[in-house]
mmCIF file of C-alpha atoms in Angstrom:
data_model
loop_
_atom_site.group_PDB
_atom_site.id
_atom_site.type_symbol
_atom_site.label_atom_id
_atom_site.label_comp_id
_atom_site.label_asym_id
_atom_site.label_seq_id
_atom_site.Cartn_x
_atom_site.Cartn_y
_atom_site.Cartn_z
ATOM 1 C CA MET A 23 -19.857 -9.903 30.068
ATOM 2 C CA SER A 24 -17.420 -6.968 29.901
ATOM 3 C CA TYR A 25 -17.737 -4.029 32.394
ATOM 4 C CA LYS A 26 -17.517 -0.702 30.434
ATOM 5 C CA ILE A 27 -16.311 2.645 31.992
ATOM 6 C CA TYR A 28 -16.512 6.029 29.934
ATOM 7 C CA LEU A 29 -13.896 8.452 30.600
ATOM 8 C CA TYR A 30 -16.240 11.273 28.517
ATOM 9 C CA ASP A 31 -15.671 14.803 29.258
ATOM 10 C CA THR A 32 -18.399 16.956 30.688
ATOM 11 C CA GLU A 33 -18.628 20.694 30.794
ATOM 12 C CA THR A 34 -16.874 20.467 34.382
ATOM 13 C CA ASP A 35 -15.032 17.280 34.191
ATOM 14 C CA CYS A 36 -11.680 16.237 32.229
ATOM 15 C CA ILE A 37 -8.780 13.919 33.206
ATOM 16 C CA GLY A 38 -8.371 14.182 36.761
ATOM 17 C CA SER A 39 -11.344 15.529 38.022
ATOM 18 C CA GLY A 40 -14.859 14.597 38.602
ATOM 19 C CA SER A 41 -16.050 11.280 37.399
ATOM 20 C CA LEU A 42 -12.334 11.415 35.126
ATOM 21 C CA SER A 43 -10.505 11.608 38.031
ATOM 22 C CA SER A 44 -7.460 8.488 39.047
ATOM 23 C CA ALA A 45 -9.755 8.343 42.433
ATOM 24 C CA TYR A 46 -13.240 7.719 40.745
ATOM 25 C CA ILE A 47 -11.525 4.935 38.522
ATOM 26 C CA GLN A 48 -10.155 3.175 40.948
ATOM 27 C CA THR A 49 -13.577 2.833 42.740
ATOM 28 C CA GLN A 50 -15.047 1.359 39.724
ATOM 29 C CA LEU A 51 -12.384 -0.801 39.224
ATOM 30 C CA GLN A 52 -12.931 -1.943 42.893
ATOM 31 C CA GLU A 53 -16.785 -2.902 41.729
ATOM 32 C CA ALA A 54 -15.411 -4.404 38.036
ATOM 33 C CA ALA A 55 -13.972 -7.157 40.835
ATOM 34 C CA GLY A 56 -11.651 -8.729 37.822
ATOM 35 C CA GLN A 57 -13.951 -9.109 34.935
ATOM 36 C CA ASP A 58 -13.127 -8.054 31.826
ATOM 37 C CA LEU A 59 -13.098 -4.193 31.256
ATOM 38 C CA GLU A 60 -13.634 -1.480 28.334
ATOM 39 C CA VAL A 61 -12.549 1.846 28.959
ATOM 40 C CA HIS A 62 -14.228 4.069 26.473
ATOM 41 C CA ILE A 63 -12.199 7.139 26.001
ATOM 42 C CA SER A 64 -13.995 11.130 24.527
ATOM 43 C CA SER A 65 -11.301 13.703 26.033
ATOM 44 C CA VAL A 66 -9.396 16.528 25.000
ATOM 45 C CA GLY A 67 -7.220 15.781 28.189
ATOM 46 C CA GLY A 68 -6.157 17.057 31.900
ATOM 47 C CA SER A 69 -3.530 16.100 34.141
ATOM 48 C CA ALA A 70 -0.686 14.377 33.011
ATOM 49 C CA PHE A 71 -0.441 13.260 36.531
ATOM 50 C CA ASP A 72 -4.091 11.573 37.069
ATOM 51 C CA ALA A 73 -3.308 10.388 33.538
ATOM 52 C CA ILE A 74 -0.146 8.479 34.963
ATOM 53 C CA ALA A 75 -1.984 6.759 37.724
ATOM 54 C CA ILE A 76 -5.132 5.885 35.519
ATOM 55 C CA TYR A 77 -2.914 4.403 33.250
ATOM 56 C CA ASP A 78 -0.764 2.343 35.955
ATOM 57 C CA LEU A 79 -4.246 1.255 37.609
ATOM 58 C CA LEU A 80 -5.528 -0.354 34.284
ATOM 59 C CA LYS A 81 -1.873 -2.161 33.827
ATOM 60 C CA LYS A 82 -2.366 -3.335 37.300
ATOM 61 C CA TYR A 83 -5.881 -4.399 37.063
ATOM 62 C CA PRO A 84 -6.189 -8.470 36.894
ATOM 63 C CA GLY A 85 -8.450 -8.798 34.273
ATOM 64 C CA ASN A 86 -8.541 -7.920 30.677
ATOM 65 C CA VAL A 87 -8.379 -4.072 29.915
ATOM 66 C CA THR A 88 -9.345 -3.150 26.224
ATOM 67 C CA THR A 89 -9.666 0.714 25.719
ATOM 68 C CA TYR A 90 -11.522 2.463 23.205
ATOM 69 C CA ILE A 91 -11.291 5.976 21.692
ATOM 70 C CA ASP A 92 -14.593 6.856 20.677
ATOM 71 C CA ALA A 93 -13.772 9.583 19.496
ATOM 72 C CA LEU A 94 -10.687 11.568 20.494
ATOM 73 C CA ALA A 95 -7.732 10.870 23.194
ATOM 74 C CA ALA A 96 -6.136 14.222 23.453
ATOM 75 C CA SER A 97 -3.115 15.303 25.829
ATOM 76 C CA ALA A 98 -4.003 13.362 28.632
ATOM 77 C CA ALA A 99 -6.117 11.314 27.754
ATOM 78 C CA SER A 100 -3.602 9.492 25.004
ATOM 79 C CA ILE A 101 -1.856 8.055 28.036
ATOM 80 C CA VAL A 102 -5.061 6.615 29.623
ATOM 81 C CA ALA A 103 -5.772 4.931 26.363
ATOM 82 C CA MET A 104 -2.529 3.256 26.807
ATOM 83 C CA GLY A 105 -2.935 1.694 29.586
ATOM 84 C CA GLY A 106 -5.177 -1.104 27.579
ATOM 85 C CA LYS A 107 -3.904 -4.669 27.152
ATOM 86 C CA THR A 108 -5.753 -3.848 23.491
ATOM 87 C CA ILE A 109 -6.053 -0.621 21.987
ATOM 88 C CA VAL A 110 -8.867 -0.033 19.902
ATOM 89 C CA MET A 111 -9.643 3.256 17.843
ATOM 90 C CA SER A 112 -13.032 3.995 15.663
ATOM 91 C CA LYS A 113 -11.886 5.221 11.965
ATOM 92 C CA TYR A 114 -13.569 8.391 12.625
ATOM 93 C CA ALA A 115 -11.434 9.312 15.804
ATOM 94 C CA LEU A 116 -8.621 11.282 15.946
ATOM 95 C CA LEU A 117 -5.252 10.687 18.642
ATOM 96 C CA MET A 118 -3.202 13.843 19.962
ATOM 97 C CA ILE A 119 0.134 13.878 21.634
ATOM 98 C CA HIS A 120 2.171 16.970 23.127
ATOM 99 C CA LYS A 121 4.407 18.294 25.708
ATOM 100 C CA PRO A 122 3.556 18.848 28.834
ATOM 101 C CA ILE A 123 2.343 22.211 29.492
ATOM 102 C CA VAL A 124 2.140 23.860 33.335
ATOM 103 C CA GLY A 125 0.172 27.716 34.602
ATOM 104 C CA SER A 126 2.582 28.854 36.475
ATOM 105 C CA GLY A 127 4.404 32.232 37.562
ATOM 106 C CA GLY A 128 7.379 33.682 39.875
ATOM 107 C CA ASN A 129 10.940 34.573 39.377
ATOM 108 C CA ALA A 130 13.478 33.195 37.138
ATOM 109 C CA ASP A 131 14.663 30.544 39.450
ATOM 110 C CA GLU A 132 11.168 29.093 40.211
ATOM 111 C CA LEU A 133 10.108 29.013 36.602
ATOM 112 C CA LEU A 134 13.404 26.930 35.866
ATOM 113 C CA LYS A 135 12.565 24.259 38.290
ATOM 114 C CA ASP A 136 9.145 24.278 36.171
ATOM 115 C CA VAL A 137 11.251 23.894 33.315
ATOM 116 C CA GLN A 138 13.124 20.743 34.536
ATOM 117 C CA MET A 139 9.838 19.241 35.935
ATOM 118 C CA LEU A 140 7.882 19.293 33.015
ATOM 119 C CA ASN A 141 11.467 17.691 30.735
ATOM 120 C CA VAL A 142 10.965 14.387 33.500
ATOM 121 C CA VAL A 143 7.056 14.597 33.028
ATOM 122 C CA GLN A 144 7.552 14.497 29.368
ATOM 123 C CA SER A 145 10.547 11.591 29.735
ATOM 124 C CA ARG A 146 7.899 9.698 31.746
ATOM 125 C CA LEU A 147 5.602 10.167 28.786
ATOM 126 C CA ALA A 148 7.634 9.558 25.815
ATOM 127 C CA GLN A 149 8.261 6.122 27.876
ATOM 128 C CA ILE A 150 4.918 5.110 27.910
ATOM 129 C CA TYR A 151 4.233 5.799 24.096
ATOM 130 C CA MET A 152 7.662 3.748 23.420
ATOM 131 C CA ASP A 153 6.804 0.800 25.358
ATOM 132 C CA LYS A 154 3.767 0.801 23.595
ATOM 133 C CA SER A 155 4.761 1.547 19.898
ATOM 134 C CA GLY A 156 8.051 0.001 20.145
ATOM 135 C CA LEU A 157 9.299 3.580 18.613
ATOM 136 C CA ASP A 158 12.753 4.765 19.950
ATOM 137 C CA GLY A 159 13.189 7.871 21.787
ATOM 138 C CA VAL A 160 14.380 10.131 19.505
ATOM 139 C CA THR A 161 11.246 9.264 17.177
ATOM 140 C CA VAL A 162 8.795 9.648 20.151
ATOM 141 C CA ASN A 163 10.079 12.938 21.768
ATOM 142 C CA SER A 164 9.919 14.185 17.859
ATOM 143 C CA LEU A 165 6.217 13.508 17.859
ATOM 144 C CA ILE A 166 5.797 14.843 21.127
ATOM 145 C CA ASN A 167 7.177 18.043 20.274
ATOM 146 C CA SER A 168 5.863 18.492 17.252
ATOM 147 C CA VAL A 169 2.260 18.251 18.556
ATOM 148 C CA THR A 170 1.620 15.122 16.233
ATOM 149 C CA TRP A 171 -2.260 14.550 15.246
ATOM 150 C CA MET A 172 -2.661 11.059 14.481
ATOM 151 C CA THR A 173 -6.105 9.646 12.545
ATOM 152 C CA ALA A 174 -6.667 5.906 13.102
ATOM 153 C CA ASP A 175 -4.813 4.302 10.222
ATOM 154 C CA GLN A 176 -1.526 6.353 10.963
ATOM 155 C CA ALA A 177 -1.965 5.302 14.755
ATOM 156 C CA LEU A 178 -2.226 2.256 13.858
ATOM 157 C CA ASP A 179 1.103 2.162 11.470
ATOM 158 C CA MET A 180 3.018 3.605 14.272
ATOM 159 C CA GLY A 181 2.018 1.070 16.783
ATOM 160 C CA PHE A 182 -0.146 3.303 19.071
ATOM 161 C CA ILE A 183 -2.944 1.100 18.916
ATOM 162 C CA ASP A 184 -3.447 -2.156 17.840
ATOM 163 C CA GLN A 185 -6.778 -2.202 15.743
ATOM 164 C CA VAL A 186 -9.310 -0.027 13.856
ATOM 165 C CA GLU A 187 -12.518 -0.005 14.701
ATOM 166 C CA ASP A 188 -14.505 -0.100 10.793
ATOM 167 C CA TYR A 189 -18.511 0.050 10.768
ATOM 168 C CA SER A 190 -18.451 -1.044 7.145
ATOM 169 C CA LEU A 191 -19.754 -4.518 6.438
ATOM 170 C CA ALA A 192 -17.455 -7.431 5.458
ATOM 171 C CA ILE A 193 -16.900 -8.247 1.837
ATOM 172 C CA THR A 194 -18.879 -11.338 0.615
ATOM 173 C CA ASN A 195 -17.604 -11.970 -2.872
ATOM 174 C CA SER A 196 -14.192 -12.287 -1.664
ATOM 175 C CA ALA A 197 -14.135 -16.094 -2.742
ATOM 176 C CA LEU A 198 -14.718 -14.816 -6.384
ATOM 177 C CA ILE A 199 -11.973 -12.333 -6.188
ATOM 178 C CA LYS A 200 -9.966 -15.242 -4.714
ATOM 179 C CA LYS A 201 -10.691 -17.768 -7.184
ATOM 180 C CA TYR A 202 -9.100 -14.935 -9.859
ATOM 181 C CA THR A 203 -6.293 -13.708 -8.684
ATOM 182 C CA SER A 204 -4.936 -16.951 -6.716
ATOM 183 C CA THR A 205 -4.519 -18.661 -10.403
ATOM 184 C CA ALA A 206 -3.037 -15.911 -11.961
ATOM 185 C CA PRO A 207 0.635 -15.471 -12.356
ATOM 186 C CA ALA A 208 2.306 -13.327 -9.976
ATOM 187 C CA VAL A 209 2.551 -9.845 -11.957
ATOM 188 C CA TYR A 210 -0.747 -9.887 -12.371
ATOM 189 C CA GLN A 211 -2.248 -11.000 -9.049
ATOM 190 C CA ARG A 212 0.204 -7.704 -7.740
ATOM 191 C CA CYS A 213 -1.670 -5.290 -10.480
ATOM 192 C CA ILE A 214 -5.079 -6.522 -9.452
ATOM 193 C CA ASN A 215 -4.265 -6.738 -5.719
ATOM 194 C CA LYS A 216 -3.678 -2.939 -5.892
ATOM 195 C CA ILE A 217 -6.986 -2.282 -7.415
ATOM 196 C CA LEU A 218 -9.079 -4.536 -4.977
ATOM 197 C CA ASN A 219 -7.689 -3.227 -2.257
ATOM 198 C CA ASN A 220 -8.968 0.105 -2.930
ATOM 199 C CA LYS A 221 -12.408 -0.106 -0.788
ATOM 200 C CA ASN A 222 -15.293 1.492 -2.695
ATOM 201 C CA ASN A 223 -18.737 -0.818 -2.996
ATOM 202 C CA MET A 224 -17.260 -4.331 -2.775
ATOM 203 C CA ASN A 225 -18.721 -4.211 0.655
ATOM 204 C CA ILE A 226 -22.248 -4.927 -0.354
ATOM 205 C CA GLU A 227 -23.757 -8.091 -0.925
ATOM 206 C CA ASN A 228 -25.891 -7.856 -4.431
ATOM 207 C CA LYS A 229 -25.298 -10.261 -7.557
ATOM 208 C CA GLU A 230 -25.340 -7.554 -9.572
ATOM 209 C CA LEU A 231 -22.300 -6.110 -8.481
ATOM 210 C CA ILE A 232 -20.860 -9.473 -8.104
ATOM 211 C CA GLU A 233 -21.248 -10.201 -12.117
ATOM 212 C CA LYS A 234 -20.114 -6.465 -12.641
ATOM 213 C CA THR A 235 -16.940 -7.815 -10.214
ATOM 214 C CA THR A 236 -16.308 -10.870 -12.165
ATOM 215 C CA SER A 237 -16.667 -8.950 -15.855
ATOM 216 C CA VAL A 238 -14.223 -6.081 -14.455
ATOM 217 C CA LEU A 239 -11.859 -9.167 -13.809
ATOM 218 C CA ASP A 240 -12.155 -10.712 -17.066
ATOM 219 C CA LYS A 241 -11.102 -6.979 -18.827
ATOM 220 C CA ILE A 242 -8.135 -6.497 -16.165
ATOM 221 C CA MET A 243 -6.596 -10.216 -17.011
ATOM 222 C CA ASN A 244 -7.082 -9.423 -20.294
ATOM 223 C CA PHE A 245 -5.505 -6.118 -20.382
ATOM 224 C CA PHE A 246 -2.274 -7.368 -18.281
ATOM 225 C CA LYS A 247 -1.830 -10.421 -19.964
ATOM 226 C CA LYS A 248 -1.904 -8.300 -23.501
ATOM 227 C CA VAL A 249 0.538 -5.713 -21.751
ATOM 228 C CA VAL A 250 3.098 -8.168 -20.265
ATOM 229 C CA ASN A 251 2.586 -11.396 -21.856
ATOM 230 C CA LYS A 252 5.764 -12.390 -24.074
ATOM 231 C CA GLN A 253 5.922 -14.866 -27.011
ATOM 232 C CA THR A 254 8.796 -17.248 -28.137
ATOM 233 C CA ILE A 255 8.305 -18.823 -31.056
ATOM 234 C CA THR A 256 10.135 -22.767 -31.409
ATOM 235 C CA ASP A 257 9.913 -25.530 -33.488
ATOM 236 C CA LYS A 258 6.959 -26.863 -31.892
ATOM 237 C CA GLY A 259 4.870 -24.028 -31.661
ATOM 238 C CA THR A 260 4.341 -20.714 -29.679
ATOM 239 C CA LEU A 261 5.368 -20.198 -26.025
ATOM 240 C CA HIS A 262 3.660 -17.786 -23.814
ATOM 241 C CA HIS A 263 5.440 -16.197 -20.810
ATOM 242 C CA ALA A 264 5.448 -13.198 -18.703
ATOM 243 C CA GLY A 265 8.881 -12.008 -18.148
ATOM 244 C CA GLU A 266 12.019 -13.460 -19.472
ATOM 245 C CA LEU A 267 12.121 -16.838 -20.661
ATOM 246 C CA ALA A 268 14.834 -18.258 -17.838
ATOM 247 C CA GLU A 269 14.733 -21.206 -15.354
ATOM 248 C CA GLY A 270 11.645 -21.176 -13.548
ATOM 249 C CA ALA A 271 9.580 -19.498 -15.469
ATOM 250 C CA GLU A 272 5.901 -20.392 -16.233
ATOM 251 C CA VAL A 273 5.235 -21.689 -19.685
ATOM 252 C CA TYR A 274 1.789 -21.585 -21.772
ATOM 253 C CA ASN A 275 0.489 -23.083 -25.173
ATOM 254 C CA ASP A 276 -2.222 -20.211 -25.411
ATOM 255 C CA GLU A 277 -2.722 -16.330 -25.242
ATOM 256 C CA ASP A 278 -4.815 -16.789 -21.822
ATOM 257 C CA MET A 279 -2.266 -18.915 -20.056
ATOM 258 C CA SER A 280 -4.265 -21.011 -18.921
ATOM 259 C CA THR A 281 -2.610 -24.219 -20.700
ATOM 260 C CA PRO A 282 0.778 -25.015 -19.379
ATOM 261 C CA ALA A 283 3.144 -26.162 -22.321
ATOM 262 C CA ALA A 284 3.896 -29.836 -22.361
ATOM 263 C CA THR A 285 6.643 -31.634 -21.202
ATOM 264 C CA ASP A 286 9.223 -31.615 -23.947
ATOM 265 C CA THR A 287 12.420 -29.796 -25.322
ATOM 266 C CA TYR A 288 11.763 -27.023 -27.822
ATOM 267 C CA THR A 289 13.750 -25.281 -29.800
ATOM 268 C CA THR A 290 13.763 -21.778 -30.720
ATOM 269 C CA ALA A 291 14.438 -19.489 -34.019
ATOM 270 C CA ASP A 292 17.996 -18.510 -32.761
ATOM 271 C CA GLY A 293 18.786 -22.290 -31.767
ATOM 272 C CA LYS A 294 18.278 -22.465 -28.216
ATOM 273 C CA LYS A 295 16.993 -25.356 -26.410
ATOM 274 C CA ILE A 296 14.316 -25.312 -23.814
ATOM 275 C CA ASP A 297 13.857 -27.635 -21.451
ATOM 276 C CA VAL A 298 9.923 -27.268 -20.268
ATOM 277 C CA LYS A 299 8.547 -30.260 -17.608
ATOM 278 C CA GLU A 300 4.634 -29.785 -16.649
ATOM 279 C CA GLY A 301 4.525 -25.946 -17.717
ATOM 280 C CA GLN A 302 8.077 -24.787 -16.201
ATOM 281 C CA VAL A 303 11.295 -24.427 -17.669
ATOM 282 C CA GLN A 304 14.042 -26.161 -16.301
ATOM 283 C CA LYS A 305 16.669 -25.185 -18.326
ATOM 284 C CA VAL A 306 17.831 -23.107 -21.293
ATOM 285 C CA ALA A 307 20.629 -23.986 -23.301
ATOM 286 C CA PRO A 308 22.434 -21.508 -25.204
ATOM 287 C CA ALA A 309 22.571 -22.123 -29.117
ATOM 288 C CA PRO A 310 25.778 -23.899 -30.013
ATOM 289 C CA GLU A 311 28.516 -21.685 -31.349
ATOM 290 C CA ALA A 312 30.286 -22.687 -34.901
ATOM 291 C CA ASP A 313 33.386 -23.567 -34.410
ATOM 292 C CA PRO A 314 35.825 -22.492 -37.545
ATOM 293 C CA GLU A 315 38.765 -24.487 -36.699
ATOM 294 C CA ALA A 316 36.413 -27.772 -37.251
ATOM 295 C CA GLU A 317 35.144 -26.653 -40.175
ATOM 296 C CA ASP A 318 38.398 -26.212 -41.377
ATOM 297 C CA GLU A 319 39.468 -29.638 -40.489
ATOM 298 C CA ASP A 320 36.272 -31.079 -42.138
ATOM 299 C CA ASP A 321 37.418 -29.572 -45.374
ATOM 300 C CA ASP A 322 40.792 -31.428 -45.018
ATOM 301 C CA VAL A 323 39.131 -34.844 -44.078
ATOM 302 C CA PRO A 324 37.996 -37.035 -47.000
ATOM 303 C CA THR A 325 34.222 -36.949 -46.826
ATOM 304 C CA SER A 326 34.537 -40.933 -46.142
ATOM 305 C CA LYS A 327 36.124 -40.111 -42.940
ATOM 306 C CA LEU A 328 33.602 -37.668 -41.261
ATOM 307 C CA THR A 329 31.729 -38.801 -37.870
ATOM 308 C CA PRO A 330 28.579 -39.465 -38.909
ATOM 309 C CA ALA A 331 26.775 -39.431 -35.497
ATOM 310 C CA LYS A 332 28.702 -35.992 -35.542
ATOM 311 C CA LYS A 333 26.907 -34.921 -38.473
ATOM 312 C CA ALA A 334 23.574 -36.535 -37.928
ATOM 313 C CA THR A 335 23.738 -34.360 -34.674
ATOM 314 C CA GLU A 336 24.331 -31.171 -36.438
ATOM 315 C CA ILE A 337 21.711 -31.635 -38.925
ATOM 316 C CA GLN A 338 19.252 -32.402 -36.419
ATOM 317 C CA ASN A 339 19.523 -29.109 -34.653
ATOM 318 C CA ARG A 340 19.604 -27.506 -37.999
ATOM 319 C CA LEU A 341 16.338 -28.938 -38.742
ATOM 320 C CA GLN A 342 14.932 -27.435 -35.677
ATOM 321 C CA GLN A 343 16.248 -24.196 -35.868
ATOM 322 C CA LEU A 344 14.774 -24.048 -39.406
ATOM 323 C CA LYS A 345 11.668 -25.650 -38.031
ATOM 324 C CA ALA A 346 11.229 -22.779 -35.491
ATOM 325 C CA ARG A 347 12.452 -19.837 -38.524
ATOM 326 C CA LEU A 348 9.252 -21.388 -40.997
ATOM 327 C CA HIS A 349 6.679 -21.464 -37.537
ATOM 328 C CA ALA A 350 7.671 -17.790 -37.581
ATOM 329 C CA GLN A 351 7.112 -16.974 -41.051
ATOM 330 C CA ASN A 352 3.868 -18.664 -41.128
ATOM 331 C CA ALA A 353 2.573 -16.891 -38.001
ATOM 332 C CA LEU A 354 3.598 -13.501 -40.160
ATOM 333 C CA LEU A 355 2.012 -14.420 -43.152
ATOM 334 C CA THR A 356 -1.221 -15.692 -41.818
ATOM 335 C CA GLU A 357 -1.245 -12.150 -39.510
ATOM 336 C CA ALA A 358 -0.474 -10.429 -43.178
ATOM 337 C CA ARG A 359 -3.108 -12.087 -44.966
ATOM 338 C CA THR A 360 -5.718 -11.960 -42.201
ATOM 339 C CA ALA A 361 -4.853 -7.744 -42.581
ATOM 340 C CA LEU A 362 -5.199 -7.954 -46.522
ATOM 341 C CA GLU A 363 -8.268 -9.577 -47.149
ATOM 342 C CA GLU A 364 -9.559 -7.271 -44.112
ATOM 343 C CA ALA A 365 -8.199 -4.289 -46.499
ATOM 344 C CA SER A 366 -9.577 -5.610 -49.566
ATOM 345 C CA ASN A 367 -12.962 -6.046 -48.049
ATOM 346 C CA ARG A 368 -13.017 -2.576 -46.964
ATOM 347 C CA LEU A 369 -12.457 -1.255 -50.527
ATOM 348 C CA GLN A 370 -14.995 -3.476 -52.228
ATOM 349 C CA LYS A 371 -17.162 -1.729 -50.505
ATOM 350 C CA THR A 372 -19.705 0.319 -52.663
ATOM 351 C CA ARG A 373 -19.873 4.131 -52.032
ATOM 352 C CA THR A 374 -22.970 4.073 -50.417
ATOM 353 C CA GLU A 375 -22.075 1.089 -47.833
ATOM 354 C CA VAL A 376 -18.926 3.375 -47.076
ATOM 355 C CA LYS A 377 -21.626 6.401 -46.403
ATOM 356 C CA ASN A 378 -23.804 4.271 -44.445
ATOM 357 C CA GLU A 379 -21.313 3.025 -42.221
ATOM 358 C CA ILE A 380 -20.337 6.554 -41.046
ATOM 359 C CA LYS A 381 -23.774 8.347 -41.568
ATOM 360 C CA SER A 382 -25.386 9.559 -38.089
ATOM 361 C CA THR A 383 -28.072 7.792 -36.142
ATOM 362 C CA TYR A 384 -28.107 10.862 -33.258
ATOM 363 C CA SER A 385 -31.132 12.593 -33.035
ATOM 364 C CA PRO A 386 -32.224 14.827 -30.148
ATOM 365 C CA GLU A 387 -34.443 13.583 -27.600
ATOM 366 C CA GLY A 388 -38.442 14.534 -28.140
ATOM 367 C CA SER A 389 -37.360 15.980 -31.729
ATOM 368 C CA LYS A 390 -40.015 15.327 -34.163
ATOM 369 C CA ARG A 391 -37.904 17.067 -37.086
ATOM 370 C CA SER A 392 -35.692 14.171 -36.550
ATOM 371 C CA ASN A 393 -37.779 11.405 -36.457
ATOM 372 C CA LYS A 394 -39.503 12.398 -39.643
ATOM 373 C CA ALA A 395 -36.589 13.021 -41.400
ATOM 374 C CA LYS A 396 -35.466 9.509 -40.503
ATOM 375 C CA THR A 397 -38.536 8.132 -42.222
ATOM 376 C CA GLU A 398 -38.385 10.372 -45.655
ATOM 377 C CA THR A 399 -36.649 9.334 -48.447
ATOM 378 C CA THR A 400 -36.402 12.804 -49.166
ATOM 379 C CA PRO A 401 -35.644 15.336 -47.151
ATOM 380 C CA PHE A 402 -39.169 17.543 -46.411
ATOM 381 C CA PHE A 403 -37.235 20.381 -46.672
ATOM 382 C CA ALA A 404 -36.212 19.756 -50.771
ATOM 383 C CA PRO A 405 -37.871 21.921 -53.307
ATOM 384 C CA GLN A 406 -40.694 19.931 -55.558
ATOM 385 C CA SER A 407 -41.401 22.000 -58.305
ATOM 386 C CA GLU A 408 -39.311 22.771 -61.132
ATOM 387 C CA LEU A 409 -39.064 26.370 -60.628
ATOM 388 C CA ALA A 410 -38.121 25.892 -56.941
ATOM 389 C CA LYS A 411 -35.632 23.429 -58.176
ATOM 390 C CA ASN A 412 -34.047 26.338 -60.544
ATOM 391 C CA ALA A 413 -34.224 28.845 -57.957
ATOM 392 C CA VAL A 414 -32.196 26.805 -55.641
ATOM 393 C CA LYS A 415 -29.551 25.990 -58.344
ATOM 394 C CA ARG A 416 -29.000 29.321 -59.210
ATOM 395 C CA ALA A 417 -28.990 30.700 -55.511
ATOM 396 C CA VAL A 418 -25.705 28.109 -54.975
ATOM 397 C CA ALA A 419 -24.330 29.015 -58.213
ATOM 398 C CA LYS A 420 -23.812 32.432 -57.244
#
């Protein structure tokens, strides 16, 4: 069990006086007798010299020392906080550092001596901050001169503390999140993690919340797949991939990018050859360039003397290119056919069917008139007698 010391300001005491003085802290450390120590701080500051003395006592203490900034560690109190082997700061607390101050009077020579003394004291305080944070002297002195107030996150980023004490519950559905992000391509993981890292109600153990999370993650994945997913049509079907199709790229057979492409050599419509092994591109060979001189030579050479092997290879390459182009054309035709069928179906709808599609079904809550209008075959305000009908016609005609 740790021995606890509370350095909380009172109406009369601050760092350097009463129960917050270095002498009193020394007696507390003697009573602790080497036990692990917890020093809780909530103070506006006080004497820089007492703060340095307490800092020194904590550093020399044989047991493990953890300092806690519970609400505020300002001015000299921030020096005391640096004395812990581990410094923990409440997420709601503040840390403040500034130049040392002295209240004195006297002639010019005496005031100059005070200036020199304050500069020396500041150099010692700055060294303590530098030793803890790892920042350079220029940066630390700039923070001191500017009177810097830091939140827990800012203090952690700059190295003044070791951890932030957060009272929120731990995330309980992290396994679910990991399941989705770990199997996704890297480009999706980065986008999803940015969204998930924003802390919100994900910290609550709730079945309904987990179901909502699943639904949201599905939507996010589908959205990014549609935005980022690229397609390359080959002689053996469409290859789906994220980013450029280069060596090392992952390729899939389906739009959801869940089924890796089979091990094979694929030929694109422009003649490139793509070697794929277990869903990963091993090599991308450019399309062979036609040699005009070779073609001229072939024209001069009798047909009987042409190399059969050369002709067979060229024919095979040409066939693969044609297959890829036909596959692309078929995909476009299928798309066009679907669009035309949908348009044709809409054109064949009757006037009444179209009106029913766009007819509003909205009715104000609690409105009897709207409910009645829905159930009646004719509007309740329609004229019933011939005389009334003629009167309406004449009024409209005018």
